[in-house]
Amino acid sequence: MGNNLVSWSSKKQHVVSHSSIEAEYHLMALATAELYWIRMLFKELGICIASTLTFWCDNIGVITLVSNSVFLARKKHVEIDYHFIREKVCSCDVKIQHILKLD
């Protein structure tokens, strides 16, 4: 919270992805679900988080997939439940920001 880490996870993905865009999109959807769970937990504890959640992403393709419904039509093989993040971006609950990848 603030500048402090609240949650962290690293594990092998159980789904075979067709592309790096699909893999990152899948992980962003899972992260969105976890962030909403944490937000609801804080709400029950009386801690209000009024600001928009921000995701930092280095993959332009994922940002385009989340933001553009026309591009989404070409990704029909992406599972429906992963579109949770797209719904949250459209409702302005989540904001996606590009960050340069450092090599």
XYZ file of C-alpha atoms in Angstrom:
103
model
C 0.000 0.000 0.000
C 1.439 3.357 -0.927
C 4.990 2.514 -1.972
C 4.871 -0.879 -0.225
C 4.308 -4.282 -1.777
C 0.976 -5.877 -0.816
C 0.992 -9.027 -2.927
C 3.546 -10.865 -5.025
C 3.470 -14.156 -6.889
C 5.600 -16.115 -9.296
C 4.510 -19.428 -10.744
C 4.412 -21.437 -13.913
C 1.435 -20.706 -16.141
C -0.932 -23.693 -16.507
C -2.265 -22.606 -19.906
C -0.455 -22.924 -23.214
C -0.627 -19.549 -24.940
C -0.545 -18.910 -28.671
C 1.491 -15.726 -28.252
C 3.250 -13.547 -25.697
C 0.327 -11.112 -25.972
C -2.140 -13.797 -24.934
C 0.108 -14.928 -22.054
C 0.465 -11.392 -20.659
C -3.240 -10.672 -21.193
C -4.081 -13.805 -19.208
C -1.765 -12.769 -16.360
C -3.154 -9.224 -16.296
C -6.671 -10.651 -15.986
C -5.574 -12.789 -13.021
C -3.824 -9.803 -11.442
C -6.954 -7.663 -11.904
C -9.047 -10.281 -10.118
C -6.547 -10.386 -7.237
C -6.443 -6.585 -7.002
C -10.217 -6.472 -6.769
C -10.152 -9.110 -4.049
C -7.600 -7.003 -2.105
C -9.679 -3.855 -2.696
C -12.790 -5.575 -1.274
C -10.771 -6.873 1.707
C -9.551 -3.342 2.458
C -13.109 -2.057 2.108
C -14.302 -4.578 4.720
C -11.475 -3.435 7.014
C -12.618 0.177 6.614
C -9.717 1.240 4.377
C -11.039 3.026 1.300
C -8.973 2.985 -1.905
C -10.562 5.680 -4.033
C -7.910 5.949 -6.742
C -7.985 4.088 -10.048
C -5.832 0.961 -10.143
C -2.896 1.312 -12.552
C -1.191 -1.522 -14.404
C 2.237 -0.925 -15.881
C 2.831 -3.031 -18.983
C 5.750 -3.204 -21.416
C 3.807 -5.009 -24.180
C 2.115 -2.607 -26.628
C 0.087 -5.516 -28.068
C -1.531 -6.215 -24.705
C -2.340 -2.541 -24.185
C -3.947 -2.453 -27.645
C -5.875 -5.679 -26.960
C -7.244 -4.304 -23.691
C -8.124 -0.885 -25.111
C -9.346 -1.576 -28.655
C -12.465 -3.674 -29.359
C -11.656 -3.928 -33.096
C -8.317 -5.609 -32.350
C -10.141 -7.869 -29.882
C -12.250 -9.384 -32.681
C -9.085 -10.959 -34.126
C -8.286 -12.699 -30.830
C -11.261 -15.079 -30.693
C -9.147 -17.875 -29.189
C -8.622 -15.876 -25.976
C -10.817 -17.286 -23.210
C -13.885 -15.202 -22.330
C -13.074 -14.997 -18.614
C -9.808 -13.217 -19.413
C -11.806 -10.258 -20.762
C -12.510 -9.248 -17.148
C -9.664 -6.737 -17.379
C -11.132 -5.249 -20.570
C -14.432 -4.673 -18.768
C -12.626 -2.926 -15.894
C -10.666 -0.679 -18.284
C -13.865 0.300 -20.137
C -15.538 1.205 -16.825
C -12.434 3.261 -15.819
C -11.777 1.090 -12.745
C -8.356 0.100 -14.099
C -5.873 2.136 -16.123
C -3.146 0.577 -18.298
C 0.101 2.521 -18.650
C 3.022 1.706 -20.913
C 6.438 1.354 -19.347
C 9.639 0.945 -21.313
C 11.238 -2.449 -21.021
C 14.766 -2.268 -19.652
C 17.190 -4.786 -21.134
